[in-house]
Amino acid sequence: MDDGILTQRQPAEPVRAELEAAVSEMNEVAQAADRDIAFKLDDDSGRVVVSVTDRATGDVIRQIPSDEALELAAHLSDARSLLFKTEA
């Protein structure tokens, strides 16, 4: 419910620690299921990245989001911060 009151965001570190713990747990579950699925936290964007790899070759079959999408998000974030700096 939106009561019109802005809530203060919690510090990023506890959220990141929780995400890293969840990512680690997902990796353990995937490995126990004999699946070549890896979960990681992208340092630049803070997003969870899922990679599916070929067990025999180690080649990445699919990554979500893609490297291109992560790069685009980083550029958009940079552009947004520059925009706000020039307006301030």
JSON list of C-alpha atoms in Angstrom, two decimals:
[
{"chain": "A", "resi": 1, "resn": "MET", "atom": "CA", "xyz": [0.00, 0.00, 0.00]},
{"chain": "A", "resi": 2, "resn": "ASP", "atom": "CA", "xyz": [1.37, 3.43, -0.94]},
{"chain": "A", "resi": 3, "resn": "ASP", "atom": "CA", "xyz": [0.70, 5.88, 1.85]},
{"chain": "A", "resi": 4, "resn": "GLY", "atom": "CA", "xyz": [2.62, 8.71, 0.20]},
{"chain": "A", "resi": 5, "resn": "ILE", "atom": "CA", "xyz": [5.48, 8.50, 2.70]},
{"chain": "A", "resi": 6, "resn": "LEU", "atom": "CA", "xyz": [8.91, 7.99, 1.22]},
{"chain": "A", "resi": 7, "resn": "THR", "atom": "CA", "xyz": [10.84, 5.27, 2.96]},
{"chain": "A", "resi": 8, "resn": "GLN", "atom": "CA", "xyz": [14.58, 5.49, 3.43]},
{"chain": "A", "resi": 9, "resn": "ARG", "atom": "CA", "xyz": [16.62, 2.87, 1.56]},
{"chain": "A", "resi": 10, "resn": "GLN", "atom": "CA", "xyz": [18.75, 0.57, 3.63]},
{"chain": "A", "resi": 11, "resn": "PRO", "atom": "CA", "xyz": [22.52, 0.55, 3.10]},
{"chain": "A", "resi": 12, "resn": "ALA", "atom": "CA", "xyz": [23.63, -1.40, 0.03]},
{"chain": "A", "resi": 13, "resn": "GLU", "atom": "CA", "xyz": [26.06, -3.70, 1.87]},
{"chain": "A", "resi": 14, "resn": "PRO", "atom": "CA", "xyz": [23.48, -5.76, 3.80]},
{"chain": "A", "resi": 15, "resn": "VAL", "atom": "CA", "xyz": [21.40, -6.15, 0.65]},
{"chain": "A", "resi": 16, "resn": "ARG", "atom": "CA", "xyz": [24.48, -7.21, -1.32]},
{"chain": "A", "resi": 17, "resn": "ALA", "atom": "CA", "xyz": [25.44, -9.70, 1.40]},
{"chain": "A", "resi": 18, "resn": "GLU", "atom": "CA", "xyz": [21.94, -11.18, 1.29]},
{"chain": "A", "resi": 19, "resn": "LEU", "atom": "CA", "xyz": [22.10, -11.41, -2.50]},
{"chain": "A", "resi": 20, "resn": "GLU", "atom": "CA", "xyz": [25.51, -13.07, -2.38]},
{"chain": "A", "resi": 21, "resn": "ALA", "atom": "CA", "xyz": [24.21, -15.62, 0.13]},
{"chain": "A", "resi": 22, "resn": "ALA", "atom": "CA", "xyz": [21.19, -16.36, -2.07]},
{"chain": "A", "resi": 23, "resn": "VAL", "atom": "CA", "xyz": [23.41, -16.67, -5.15]},
{"chain": "A", "resi": 24, "resn": "SER", "atom": "CA", "xyz": [25.69, -19.07, -3.29]},
{"chain": "A", "resi": 25, "resn": "GLU", "atom": "CA", "xyz": [22.72, -21.18, -2.21]},
{"chain": "A", "resi": 26, "resn": "MET", "atom": "CA", "xyz": [21.35, -21.28, -5.78]},
{"chain": "A", "resi": 27, "resn": "ASN", "atom": "CA", "xyz": [24.75, -22.44, -7.04]},
{"chain": "A", "resi": 28, "resn": "GLU", "atom": "CA", "xyz": [24.79, -25.24, -4.46]},
{"chain": "A", "resi": 29, "resn": "VAL", "atom": "CA", "xyz": [21.31, -26.39, -5.50]},
{"chain": "A", "resi": 30, "resn": "ALA", "atom": "CA", "xyz": [22.24, -26.29, -9.19]},
{"chain": "A", "resi": 31, "resn": "GLN", "atom": "CA", "xyz": [25.43, -28.30, -8.59]},
{"chain": "A", "resi": 32, "resn": "ALA", "atom": "CA", "xyz": [23.57, -30.88, -6.51]},
{"chain": "A", "resi": 33, "resn": "ALA", "atom": "CA", "xyz": [21.15, -31.34, -9.40]},
{"chain": "A", "resi": 34, "resn": "ASP", "atom": "CA", "xyz": [24.06, -31.99, -11.82]},
{"chain": "A", "resi": 35, "resn": "ARG", "atom": "CA", "xyz": [23.16, -28.92, -13.84]},
{"chain": "A", "resi": 36, "resn": "ASP", "atom": "CA", "xyz": [25.71, -26.60, -15.37]},
{"chain": "A", "resi": 37, "resn": "ILE", "atom": "CA", "xyz": [24.01, -23.44, -14.22]},
{"chain": "A", "resi": 38, "resn": "ALA", "atom": "CA", "xyz": [25.98, -20.75, -12.41]},
{"chain": "A", "resi": 39, "resn": "PHE", "atom": "CA", "xyz": [24.62, -17.75, -10.56]},
{"chain": "A", "resi": 40, "resn": "LYS", "atom": "CA", "xyz": [26.79, -14.76, -9.83]},
{"chain": "A", "resi": 41, "resn": "LEU", "atom": "CA", "xyz": [26.42, -11.14, -8.85]},
{"chain": "A", "resi": 42, "resn": "ASP", "atom": "CA", "xyz": [27.74, -8.67, -11.43]},
{"chain": "A", "resi": 43, "resn": "ASP", "atom": "CA", "xyz": [30.01, -6.20, -9.62]},
{"chain": "A", "resi": 44, "resn": "ASP", "atom": "CA", "xyz": [29.25, -3.24, -11.89]},
{"chain": "A", "resi": 45, "resn": "SER", "atom": "CA", "xyz": [25.46, -3.48, -12.03]},
{"chain": "A", "resi": 46, "resn": "GLY", "atom": "CA", "xyz": [24.69, -5.44, -8.86]},
{"chain": "A", "resi": 47, "resn": "ARG", "atom": "CA", "xyz": [22.44, -7.71, -10.91]},
{"chain": "A", "resi": 48, "resn": "VAL", "atom": "CA", "xyz": [22.25, -11.47, -10.66]},
{"chain": "A", "resi": 49, "resn": "VAL", "atom": "CA", "xyz": [23.68, -13.13, -13.78]},
{"chain": "A", "resi": 50, "resn": "VAL", "atom": "CA", "xyz": [22.70, -16.70, -14.71]},
{"chain": "A", "resi": 51, "resn": "SER", "atom": "CA", "xyz": [25.05, -18.67, -16.98]},
{"chain": "A", "resi": 52, "resn": "VAL", "atom": "CA", "xyz": [24.33, -22.05, -18.55]},
{"chain": "A", "resi": 53, "resn": "THR", "atom": "CA", "xyz": [27.49, -23.84, -19.66]},
{"chain": "A", "resi": 54, "resn": "ASP", "atom": "CA", "xyz": [28.30, -26.90, -21.72]},
{"chain": "A", "resi": 55, "resn": "ARG", "atom": "CA", "xyz": [29.64, -29.42, -19.23]},
{"chain": "A", "resi": 56, "resn": "ALA", "atom": "CA", "xyz": [32.03, -31.03, -21.75]},
{"chain": "A", "resi": 57, "resn": "THR", "atom": "CA", "xyz": [33.59, -27.85, -23.17]},
{"chain": "A", "resi": 58, "resn": "GLY", "atom": "CA", "xyz": [32.91, -25.23, -20.52]},
{"chain": "A", "resi": 59, "resn": "ASP", "atom": "CA", "xyz": [31.53, -22.90, -23.21]},
{"chain": "A", "resi": 60, "resn": "VAL", "atom": "CA", "xyz": [28.74, -20.56, -22.15]},
{"chain": "A", "resi": 61, "resn": "ILE", "atom": "CA", "xyz": [25.57, -21.60, -23.95]},
{"chain": "A", "resi": 62, "resn": "ARG", "atom": "CA", "xyz": [23.37, -18.84, -22.54]},
{"chain": "A", "resi": 63, "resn": "GLN", "atom": "CA", "xyz": [23.77, -15.96, -20.12]},
{"chain": "A", "resi": 64, "resn": "ILE", "atom": "CA", "xyz": [20.95, -13.89, -18.69]},
{"chain": "A", "resi": 65, "resn": "PRO", "atom": "CA", "xyz": [21.29, -10.94, -18.87]},
{"chain": "A", "resi": 66, "resn": "SER", "atom": "CA", "xyz": [23.80, -10.99, -21.72]},
{"chain": "A", "resi": 67, "resn": "ASP", "atom": "CA", "xyz": [27.16, -9.21, -21.53]},
{"chain": "A", "resi": 68, "resn": "GLU", "atom": "CA", "xyz": [25.77, -6.68, -23.99]},
{"chain": "A", "resi": 69, "resn": "ALA", "atom": "CA", "xyz": [22.75, -5.97, -21.79]},
{"chain": "A", "resi": 70, "resn": "LEU", "atom": "CA", "xyz": [25.00, -5.54, -18.73]},
{"chain": "A", "resi": 71, "resn": "GLU", "atom": "CA", "xyz": [27.24, -3.16, -20.67]},
{"chain": "A", "resi": 72, "resn": "LEU", "atom": "CA", "xyz": [24.23, -1.18, -21.93]},
{"chain": "A", "resi": 73, "resn": "ALA", "atom": "CA", "xyz": [22.87, -0.91, -18.38]},
{"chain": "A", "resi": 74, "resn": "ALA", "atom": "CA", "xyz": [26.23, 0.39, -17.18]},
{"chain": "A", "resi": 75, "resn": "HIS", "atom": "CA", "xyz": [26.33, 3.03, -19.93]},
{"chain": "A", "resi": 76, "resn": "LEU", "atom": "CA", "xyz": [22.76, 4.11, -19.21]},
{"chain": "A", "resi": 77, "resn": "SER", "atom": "CA", "xyz": [23.57, 4.42, -15.52]},
{"chain": "A", "resi": 78, "resn": "ASP", "atom": "CA", "xyz": [26.64, 6.53, -16.35]},
{"chain": "A", "resi": 79, "resn": "ALA", "atom": "CA", "xyz": [24.59, 8.74, -18.67]},
{"chain": "A", "resi": 80, "resn": "ARG", "atom": "CA", "xyz": [21.87, 9.15, -16.04]},
{"chain": "A", "resi": 81, "resn": "SER", "atom": "CA", "xyz": [24.40, 10.20, -13.39]},
{"chain": "A", "resi": 82, "resn": "LEU", "atom": "CA", "xyz": [25.98, 12.71, -15.78]},
{"chain": "A", "resi": 83, "resn": "LEU", "atom": "CA", "xyz": [22.55, 14.14, -16.58]},
{"chain": "A", "resi": 84, "resn": "PHE", "atom": "CA", "xyz": [21.73, 14.67, -12.94]},
{"chain": "A", "resi": 85, "resn": "LYS", "atom": "CA", "xyz": [25.14, 16.22, -12.26]},
{"chain": "A", "resi": 86, "resn": "THR", "atom": "CA", "xyz": [24.63, 18.81, -15.02]},
{"chain": "A", "resi": 87, "resn": "GLU", "atom": "CA", "xyz": [21.11, 19.64, -13.77]},
{"chain": "A", "resi": 88, "resn": "ALA", "atom": "CA", "xyz": [22.17, 20.12, -10.15]}
]
